[in-house]
Short mmCIF file of C-alpha atoms in Angstrom, two decimals:
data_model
loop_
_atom_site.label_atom_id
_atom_site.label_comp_id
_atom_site.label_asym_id
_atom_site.label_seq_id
_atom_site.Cartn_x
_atom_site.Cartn_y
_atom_site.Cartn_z
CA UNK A 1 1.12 -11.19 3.38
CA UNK A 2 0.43 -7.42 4.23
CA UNK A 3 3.73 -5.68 5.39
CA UNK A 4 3.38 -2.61 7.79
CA UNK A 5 4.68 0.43 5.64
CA UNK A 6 5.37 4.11 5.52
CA UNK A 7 3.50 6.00 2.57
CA UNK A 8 6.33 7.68 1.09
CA UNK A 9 8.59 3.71 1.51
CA UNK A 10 5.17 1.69 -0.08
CA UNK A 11 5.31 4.33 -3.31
CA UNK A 12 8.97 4.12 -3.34
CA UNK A 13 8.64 0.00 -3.58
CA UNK A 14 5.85 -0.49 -5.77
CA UNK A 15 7.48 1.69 -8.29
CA UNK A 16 10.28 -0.65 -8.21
CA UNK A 17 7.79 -3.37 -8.45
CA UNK A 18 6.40 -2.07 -11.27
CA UNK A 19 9.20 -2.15 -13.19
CA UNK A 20 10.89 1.63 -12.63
CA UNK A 21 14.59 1.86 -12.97
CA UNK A 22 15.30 5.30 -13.22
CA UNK A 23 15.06 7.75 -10.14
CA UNK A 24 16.36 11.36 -10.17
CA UNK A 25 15.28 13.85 -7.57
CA UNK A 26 16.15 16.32 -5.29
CA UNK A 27 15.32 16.45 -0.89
CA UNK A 28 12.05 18.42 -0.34
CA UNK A 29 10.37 17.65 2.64
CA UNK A 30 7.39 15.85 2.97
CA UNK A 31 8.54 13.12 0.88
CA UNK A 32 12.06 12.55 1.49
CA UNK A 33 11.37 8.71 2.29
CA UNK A 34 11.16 8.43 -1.65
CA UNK A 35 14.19 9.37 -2.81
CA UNK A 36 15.94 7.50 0.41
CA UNK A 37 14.24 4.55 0.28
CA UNK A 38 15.46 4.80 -3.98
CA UNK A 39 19.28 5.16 -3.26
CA UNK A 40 19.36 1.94 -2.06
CA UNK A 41 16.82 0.05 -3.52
CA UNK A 42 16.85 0.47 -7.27
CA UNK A 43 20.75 -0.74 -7.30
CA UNK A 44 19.63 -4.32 -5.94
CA UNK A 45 17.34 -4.52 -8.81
CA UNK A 46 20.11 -2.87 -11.56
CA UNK A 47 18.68 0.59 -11.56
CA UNK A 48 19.92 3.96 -10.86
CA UNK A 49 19.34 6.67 -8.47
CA UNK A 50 21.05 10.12 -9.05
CA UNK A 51 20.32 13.00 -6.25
CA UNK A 52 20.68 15.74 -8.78
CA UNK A 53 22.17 19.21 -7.99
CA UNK A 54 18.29 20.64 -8.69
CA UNK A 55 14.63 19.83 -9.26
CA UNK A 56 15.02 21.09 -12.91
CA UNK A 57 18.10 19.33 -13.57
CA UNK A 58 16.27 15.66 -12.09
CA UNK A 59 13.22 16.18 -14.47
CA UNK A 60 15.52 17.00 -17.11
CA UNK A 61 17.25 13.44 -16.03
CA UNK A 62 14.40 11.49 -16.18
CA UNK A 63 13.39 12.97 -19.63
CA UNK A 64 17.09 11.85 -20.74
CA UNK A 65 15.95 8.48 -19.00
CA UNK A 66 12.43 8.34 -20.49
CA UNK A 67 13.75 9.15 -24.13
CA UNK A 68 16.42 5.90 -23.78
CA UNK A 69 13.16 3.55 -23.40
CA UNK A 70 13.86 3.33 -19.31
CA UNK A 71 11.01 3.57 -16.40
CA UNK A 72 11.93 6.48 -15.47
CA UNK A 73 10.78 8.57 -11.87
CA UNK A 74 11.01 11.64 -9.97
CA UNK A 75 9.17 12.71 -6.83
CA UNK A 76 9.17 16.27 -4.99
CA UNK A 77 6.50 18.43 -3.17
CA UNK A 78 4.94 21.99 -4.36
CA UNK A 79 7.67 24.16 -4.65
CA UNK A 80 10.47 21.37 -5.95
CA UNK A 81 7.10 20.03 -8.62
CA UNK A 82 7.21 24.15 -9.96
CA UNK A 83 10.76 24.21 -10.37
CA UNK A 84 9.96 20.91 -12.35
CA UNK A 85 6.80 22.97 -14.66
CA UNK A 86 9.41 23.35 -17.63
CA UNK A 87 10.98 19.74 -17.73
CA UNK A 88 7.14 18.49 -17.47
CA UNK A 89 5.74 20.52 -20.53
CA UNK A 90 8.92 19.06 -22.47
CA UNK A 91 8.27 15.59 -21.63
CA UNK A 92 4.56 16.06 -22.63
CA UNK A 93 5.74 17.66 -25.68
CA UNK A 94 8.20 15.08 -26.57
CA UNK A 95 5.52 12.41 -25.32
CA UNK A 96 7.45 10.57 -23.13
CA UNK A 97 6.29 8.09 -20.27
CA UNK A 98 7.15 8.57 -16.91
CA UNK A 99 6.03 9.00 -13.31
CA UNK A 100 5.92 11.95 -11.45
CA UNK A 101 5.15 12.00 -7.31
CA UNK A 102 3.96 15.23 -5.60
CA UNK A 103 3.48 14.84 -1.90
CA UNK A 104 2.38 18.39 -1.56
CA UNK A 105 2.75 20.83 0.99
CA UNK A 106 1.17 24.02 1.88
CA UNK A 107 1.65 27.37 -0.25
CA UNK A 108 2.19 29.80 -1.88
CA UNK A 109 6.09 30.29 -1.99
CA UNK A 110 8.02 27.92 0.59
CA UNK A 111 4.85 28.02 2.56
CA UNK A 112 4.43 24.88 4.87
CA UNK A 113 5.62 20.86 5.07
CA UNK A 114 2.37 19.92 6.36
CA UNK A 115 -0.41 18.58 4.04
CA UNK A 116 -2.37 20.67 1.44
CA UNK A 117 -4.25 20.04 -1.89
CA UNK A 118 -3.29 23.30 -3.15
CA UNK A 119 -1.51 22.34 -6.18
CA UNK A 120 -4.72 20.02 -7.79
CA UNK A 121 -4.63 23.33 -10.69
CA UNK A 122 -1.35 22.94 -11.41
CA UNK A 123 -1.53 19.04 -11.84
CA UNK A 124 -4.79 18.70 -13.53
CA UNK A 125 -5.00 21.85 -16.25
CA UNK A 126 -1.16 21.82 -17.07
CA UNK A 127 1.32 23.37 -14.53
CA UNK A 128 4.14 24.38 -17.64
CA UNK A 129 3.53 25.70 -20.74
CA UNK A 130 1.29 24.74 -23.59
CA UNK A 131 -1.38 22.27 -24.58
CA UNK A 132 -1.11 19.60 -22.60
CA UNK A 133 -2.37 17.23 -20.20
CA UNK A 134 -1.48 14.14 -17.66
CA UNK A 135 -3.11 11.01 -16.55
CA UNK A 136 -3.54 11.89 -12.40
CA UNK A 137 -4.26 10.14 -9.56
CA UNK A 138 -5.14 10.89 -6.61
CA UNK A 139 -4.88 8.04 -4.28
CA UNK A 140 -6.77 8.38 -0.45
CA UNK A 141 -4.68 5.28 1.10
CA UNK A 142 -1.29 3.54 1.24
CA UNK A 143 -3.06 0.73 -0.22
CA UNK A 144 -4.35 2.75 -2.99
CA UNK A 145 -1.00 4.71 -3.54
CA UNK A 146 0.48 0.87 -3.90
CA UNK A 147 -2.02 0.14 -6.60
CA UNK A 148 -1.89 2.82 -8.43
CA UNK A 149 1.97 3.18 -8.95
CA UNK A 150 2.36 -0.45 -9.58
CA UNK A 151 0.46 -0.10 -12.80
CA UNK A 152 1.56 3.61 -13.48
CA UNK A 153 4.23 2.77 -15.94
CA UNK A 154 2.06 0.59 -18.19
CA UNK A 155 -0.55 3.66 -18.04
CA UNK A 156 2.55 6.27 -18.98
CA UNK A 157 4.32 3.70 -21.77
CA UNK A 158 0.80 2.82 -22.93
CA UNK A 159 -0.49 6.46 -23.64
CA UNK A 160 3.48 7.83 -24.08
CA UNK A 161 2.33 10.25 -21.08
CA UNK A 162 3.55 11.56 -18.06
CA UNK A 163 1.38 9.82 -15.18
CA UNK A 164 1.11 12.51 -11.41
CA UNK A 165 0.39 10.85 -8.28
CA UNK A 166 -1.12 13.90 -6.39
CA UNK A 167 -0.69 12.92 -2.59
CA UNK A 168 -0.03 15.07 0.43
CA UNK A 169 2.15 14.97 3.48
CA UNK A 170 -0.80 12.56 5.21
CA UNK A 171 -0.32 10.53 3.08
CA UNK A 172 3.53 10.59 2.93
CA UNK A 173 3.83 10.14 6.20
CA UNK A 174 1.29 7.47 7.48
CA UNK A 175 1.81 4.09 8.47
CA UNK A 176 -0.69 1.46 7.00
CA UNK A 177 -0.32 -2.30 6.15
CA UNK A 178 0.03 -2.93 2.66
CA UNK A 179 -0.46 -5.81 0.23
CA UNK A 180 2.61 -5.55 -2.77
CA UNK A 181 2.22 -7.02 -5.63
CA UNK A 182 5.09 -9.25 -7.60
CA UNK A 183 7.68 -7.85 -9.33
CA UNK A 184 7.55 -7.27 -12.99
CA UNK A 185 9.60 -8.97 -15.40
CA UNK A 186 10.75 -5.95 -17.46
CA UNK A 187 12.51 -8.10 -19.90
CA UNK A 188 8.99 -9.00 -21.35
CA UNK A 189 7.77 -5.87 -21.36
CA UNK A 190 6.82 -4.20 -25.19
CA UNK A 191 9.80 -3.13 -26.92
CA UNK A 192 10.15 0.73 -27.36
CA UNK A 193 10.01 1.46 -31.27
CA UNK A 194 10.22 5.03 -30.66
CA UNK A 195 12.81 4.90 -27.75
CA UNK A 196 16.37 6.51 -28.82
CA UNK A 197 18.67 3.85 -28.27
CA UNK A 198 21.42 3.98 -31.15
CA UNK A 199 19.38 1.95 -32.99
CA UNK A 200 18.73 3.02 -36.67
CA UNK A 201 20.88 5.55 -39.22
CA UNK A 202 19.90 8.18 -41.30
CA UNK A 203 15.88 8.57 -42.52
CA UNK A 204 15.76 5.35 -40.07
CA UNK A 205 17.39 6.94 -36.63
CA UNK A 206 15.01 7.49 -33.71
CA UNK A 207 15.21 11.07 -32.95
CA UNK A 208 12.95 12.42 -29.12
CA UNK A 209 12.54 15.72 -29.66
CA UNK A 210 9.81 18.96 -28.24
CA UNK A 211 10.58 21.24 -30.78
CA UNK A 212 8.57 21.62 -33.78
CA UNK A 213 9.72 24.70 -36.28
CA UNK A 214 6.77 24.27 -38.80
CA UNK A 215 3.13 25.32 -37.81
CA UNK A 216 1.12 22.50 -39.17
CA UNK A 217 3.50 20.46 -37.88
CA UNK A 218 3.10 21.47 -34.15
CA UNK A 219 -0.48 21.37 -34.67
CA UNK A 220 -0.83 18.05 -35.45
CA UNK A 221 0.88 17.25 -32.80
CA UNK A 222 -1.66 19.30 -30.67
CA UNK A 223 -4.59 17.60 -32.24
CA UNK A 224 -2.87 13.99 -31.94
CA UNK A 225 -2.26 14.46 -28.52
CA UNK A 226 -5.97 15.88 -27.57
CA UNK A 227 -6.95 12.58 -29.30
CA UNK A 228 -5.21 10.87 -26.74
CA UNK A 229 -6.63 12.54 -23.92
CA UNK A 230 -10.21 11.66 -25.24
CA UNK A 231 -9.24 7.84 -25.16
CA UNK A 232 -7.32 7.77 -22.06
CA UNK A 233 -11.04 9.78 -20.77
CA UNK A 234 -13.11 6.95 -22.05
CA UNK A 235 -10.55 3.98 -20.72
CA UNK A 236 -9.30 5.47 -17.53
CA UNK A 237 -11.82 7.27 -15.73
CA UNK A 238 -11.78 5.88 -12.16
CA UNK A 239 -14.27 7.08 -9.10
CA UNK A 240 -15.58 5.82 -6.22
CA UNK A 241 -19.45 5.99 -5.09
CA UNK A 242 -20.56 5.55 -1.54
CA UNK A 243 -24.05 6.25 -0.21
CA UNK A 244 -25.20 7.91 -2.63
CA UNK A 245 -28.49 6.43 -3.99
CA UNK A 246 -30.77 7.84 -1.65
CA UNK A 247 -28.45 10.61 -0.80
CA UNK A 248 -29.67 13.87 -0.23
CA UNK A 249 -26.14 15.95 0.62
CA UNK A 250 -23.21 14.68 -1.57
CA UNK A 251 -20.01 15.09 -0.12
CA UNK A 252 -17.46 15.24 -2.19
CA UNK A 253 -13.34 14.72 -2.22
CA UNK A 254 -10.34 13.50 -3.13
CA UNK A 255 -6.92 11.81 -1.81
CA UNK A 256 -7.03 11.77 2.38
CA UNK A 257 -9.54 13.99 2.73
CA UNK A 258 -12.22 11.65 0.94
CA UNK A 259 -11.29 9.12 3.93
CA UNK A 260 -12.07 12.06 6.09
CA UNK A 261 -15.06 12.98 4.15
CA UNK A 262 -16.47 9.50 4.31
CA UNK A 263 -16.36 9.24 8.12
CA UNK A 264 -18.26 12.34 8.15
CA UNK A 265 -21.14 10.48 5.77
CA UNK A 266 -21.47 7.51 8.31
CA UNK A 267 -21.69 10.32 11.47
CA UNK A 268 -24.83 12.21 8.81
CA UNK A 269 -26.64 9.06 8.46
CA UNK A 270 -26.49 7.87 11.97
CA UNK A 271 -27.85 11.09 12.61
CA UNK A 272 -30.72 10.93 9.73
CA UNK A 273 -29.13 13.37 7.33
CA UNK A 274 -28.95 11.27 4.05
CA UNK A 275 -25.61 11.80 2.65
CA UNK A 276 -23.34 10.27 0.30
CA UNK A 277 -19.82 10.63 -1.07
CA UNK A 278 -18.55 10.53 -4.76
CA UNK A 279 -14.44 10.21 -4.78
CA UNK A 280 -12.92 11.10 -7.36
CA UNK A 281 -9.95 8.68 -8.00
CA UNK A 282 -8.29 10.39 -11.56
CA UNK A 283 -8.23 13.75 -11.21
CA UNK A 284 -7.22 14.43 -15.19
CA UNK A 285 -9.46 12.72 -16.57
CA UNK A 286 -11.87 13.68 -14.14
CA UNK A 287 -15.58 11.68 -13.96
CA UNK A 288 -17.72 13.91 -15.73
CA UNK A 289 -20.31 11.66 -16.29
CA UNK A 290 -20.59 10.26 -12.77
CA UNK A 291 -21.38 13.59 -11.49
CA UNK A 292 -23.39 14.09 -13.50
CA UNK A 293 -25.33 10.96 -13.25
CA UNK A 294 -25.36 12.10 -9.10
CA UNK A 295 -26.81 15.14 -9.89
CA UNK A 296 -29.33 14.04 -12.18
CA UNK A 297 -30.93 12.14 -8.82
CA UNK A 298 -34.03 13.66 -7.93
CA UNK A 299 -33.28 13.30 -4.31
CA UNK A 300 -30.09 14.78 -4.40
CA UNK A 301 -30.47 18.14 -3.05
CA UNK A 302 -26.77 19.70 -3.23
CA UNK A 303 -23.19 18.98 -2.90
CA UNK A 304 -20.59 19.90 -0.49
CA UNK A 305 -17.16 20.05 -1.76
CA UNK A 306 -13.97 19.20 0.93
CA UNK A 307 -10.60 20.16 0.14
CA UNK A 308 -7.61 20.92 1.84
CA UNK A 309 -6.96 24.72 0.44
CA UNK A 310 -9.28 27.93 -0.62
CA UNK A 311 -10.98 25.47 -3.36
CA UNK A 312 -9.62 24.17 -6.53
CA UNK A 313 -11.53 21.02 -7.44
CA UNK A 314 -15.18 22.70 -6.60
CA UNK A 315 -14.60 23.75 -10.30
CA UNK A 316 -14.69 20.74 -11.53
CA UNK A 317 -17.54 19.62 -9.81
CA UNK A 318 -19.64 22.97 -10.93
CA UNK A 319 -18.64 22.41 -14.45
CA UNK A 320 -19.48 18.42 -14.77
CA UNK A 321 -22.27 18.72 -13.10
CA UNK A 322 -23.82 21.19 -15.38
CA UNK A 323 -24.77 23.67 -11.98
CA UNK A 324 -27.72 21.61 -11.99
CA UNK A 325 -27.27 21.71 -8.15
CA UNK A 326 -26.00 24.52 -5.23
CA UNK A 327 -22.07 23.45 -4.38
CA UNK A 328 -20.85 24.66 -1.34
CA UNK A 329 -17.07 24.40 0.25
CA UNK A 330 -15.57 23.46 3.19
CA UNK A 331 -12.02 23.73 3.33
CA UNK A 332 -9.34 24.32 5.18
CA UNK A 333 -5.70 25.63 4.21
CA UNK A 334 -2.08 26.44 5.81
CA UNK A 335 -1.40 22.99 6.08
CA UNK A 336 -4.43 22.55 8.95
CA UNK A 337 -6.73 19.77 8.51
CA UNK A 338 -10.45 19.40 9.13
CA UNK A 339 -11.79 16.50 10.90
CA UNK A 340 -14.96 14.43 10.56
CA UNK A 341 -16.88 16.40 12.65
CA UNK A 342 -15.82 19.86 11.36
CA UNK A 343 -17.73 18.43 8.04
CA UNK A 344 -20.76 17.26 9.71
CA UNK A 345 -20.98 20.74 11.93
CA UNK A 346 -20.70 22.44 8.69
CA UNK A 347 -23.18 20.65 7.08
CA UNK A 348 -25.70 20.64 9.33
CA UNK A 349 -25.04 24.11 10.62
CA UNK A 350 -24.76 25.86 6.70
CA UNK A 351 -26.62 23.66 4.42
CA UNK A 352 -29.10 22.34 6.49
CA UNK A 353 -30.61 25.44 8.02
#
């Protein structure tokens, strides 16, 4: 039975659903709902919330969390998800699993609460230090968000990764009915051979640890985890394709503004402009080959890239698919938001003439 929820509420559930027990985090608004819905909720399931003092002292909890074996969660927006940069690189380096929620807001600095996609960089090519990646999502419904974060803690424990649901304040904030799935029975979840528990003594003891002194040693590491990457690439790749067989103009975008972007492909074709949409649903790993594969059609013409800031992901796009094709951008920033129309005006108005 669907239940009418909140977007911020729905994450905060299905990562209880799926088996988190850990919450540490810090008020940032647009996703306050997560951490308030989690003071409650995780304690009639036996977990913990703690509203730490700081963002860098709650990602430094849930690495503490993560390194015990636990499901472990934060959640903040932009500026709170910086403060977090350091804590982030650590946990990659000390490859731990655990979730990480950015509702983000418009920047630079404090900037604005409403909705942006301004921070897709940061997620995607490593917001902290070092060589390192993360498995994110980026999620254009409640529904979706649901999905996703149910299963995001087998993804993180799987790969030993952190997992990044990149959403925005839209989608923080909106209302939709939502299917939720059963709760996990964490007591049959794998057992954590690497977790540090208190378990083992001397050459035996489990020790979680980013710090590696010798050169060869921290290069391994580098090339073990880049491994990784290329597996979780070839298993995890998710993207959705709409329209775009015959399509002539592919629109393309992620999160909220894809929903926005597909309206705008219904209002072309009505009108007998052949467009399409490709979605991009993992961000990091993003799906290379299915842009390429788009722009490879001979009727395909060009693409139009949507985002909400002065454009981040059009890089992507460019590089995967090989500038075969013109991209152009339509985007808007300071936490406005384009509608349907605004994309169809500037297609048919820029790329059309």
């Amino acid at each position: 039975m669907k239940k009418l929820m909140k977007g911020n509420e729905a994450i905060a559930e299905a990562a209880v659903r799926g088996g988190c027990r850990f919450f540490a985090g810090y008020p940032i608004t647009p996703q306050n709902e997560i951490p308030e819905y989690m003071s409650w909720r995780l304690f009639e399931v036996g977990g913990q919330f703690v509203q730490s003092e700081s963002e860098v002292a709650a990602i430094n909890m849930v690495y503490g969390a993560a390194a015990a074996g636990t499901r472990a969660m934060t959640s903040s927006s932009s500026p709170g998800i910086s403060l977090k940069q350091e804590g982030i690189s650590y946990i990659a380096g000390a490859e731990l699993p655990c979730v990480i929620i950015n509702m983000v807001r418009g920047g630079p600095g404090l900037g604005g609460i409403q909705p942006a996609q301004s921070d897709y960089f940061q997620a995607t090519k490593g917001g902290g230090h070092g060589d390192y990646h993360m498995l994110v999502y980026g999620p254009n419904s409640v529904q979706e968000c649901v999905d996703i974060l149910y299963n995001a803690f087998d993804k993180a424990d799987e790969y030993r990764i952190p997992v990044m649901i990149l959403g925005d304040g839209m989608l923080g904030q909106i209302m939709e009915a939502v299917e939720l799935p059963e709760m996990k029975d964490i007591e049959k979840l794998p057992k954590k051979d690497w977790a540090a528990t208190g378990s083992g003594v001397g050459e035996n003891r489990r020790i979680v640890n980013s710090l590696y002194i010798e050169p060869d040693a921290l290069e391994e590491l580098n090339h073990r985890q880049f491994e990784k990457y290329d597996l979780i690439a070839s298993r995890e790749t998710r993207y959705e394709e709409y329209l775009c067989d015959d399509a002539e103009i592919v629109l393309t975008a992620y999160g909220t503004v894809a929903r926005i972007a597909k309206s705008a492909v219904n209002i072309l074709r009505e009108q007998g402009i052949k467009a399409g949409l490709l979605r991009p649903v993992t961000l990091y790993p993003f799906p290379n080959e299915a842009f390429l594969k788009v722009a490879n059609n001979p009727t395909v013409q060009r693409f139009v890239c949507s985002e909400l800031s002065m454009g981040q992901m059009i890089e992507d796009v460019k590089l995967a698919i090989e500038c075969k094709k013109p991209v152009d951008f339509f985007g808007r920033t300071g936490g406005n938001v384009m509608t349907p129309e605004d994309i169809v005006e500037f297609v048919k108005g820029e790329v059309k003439k």
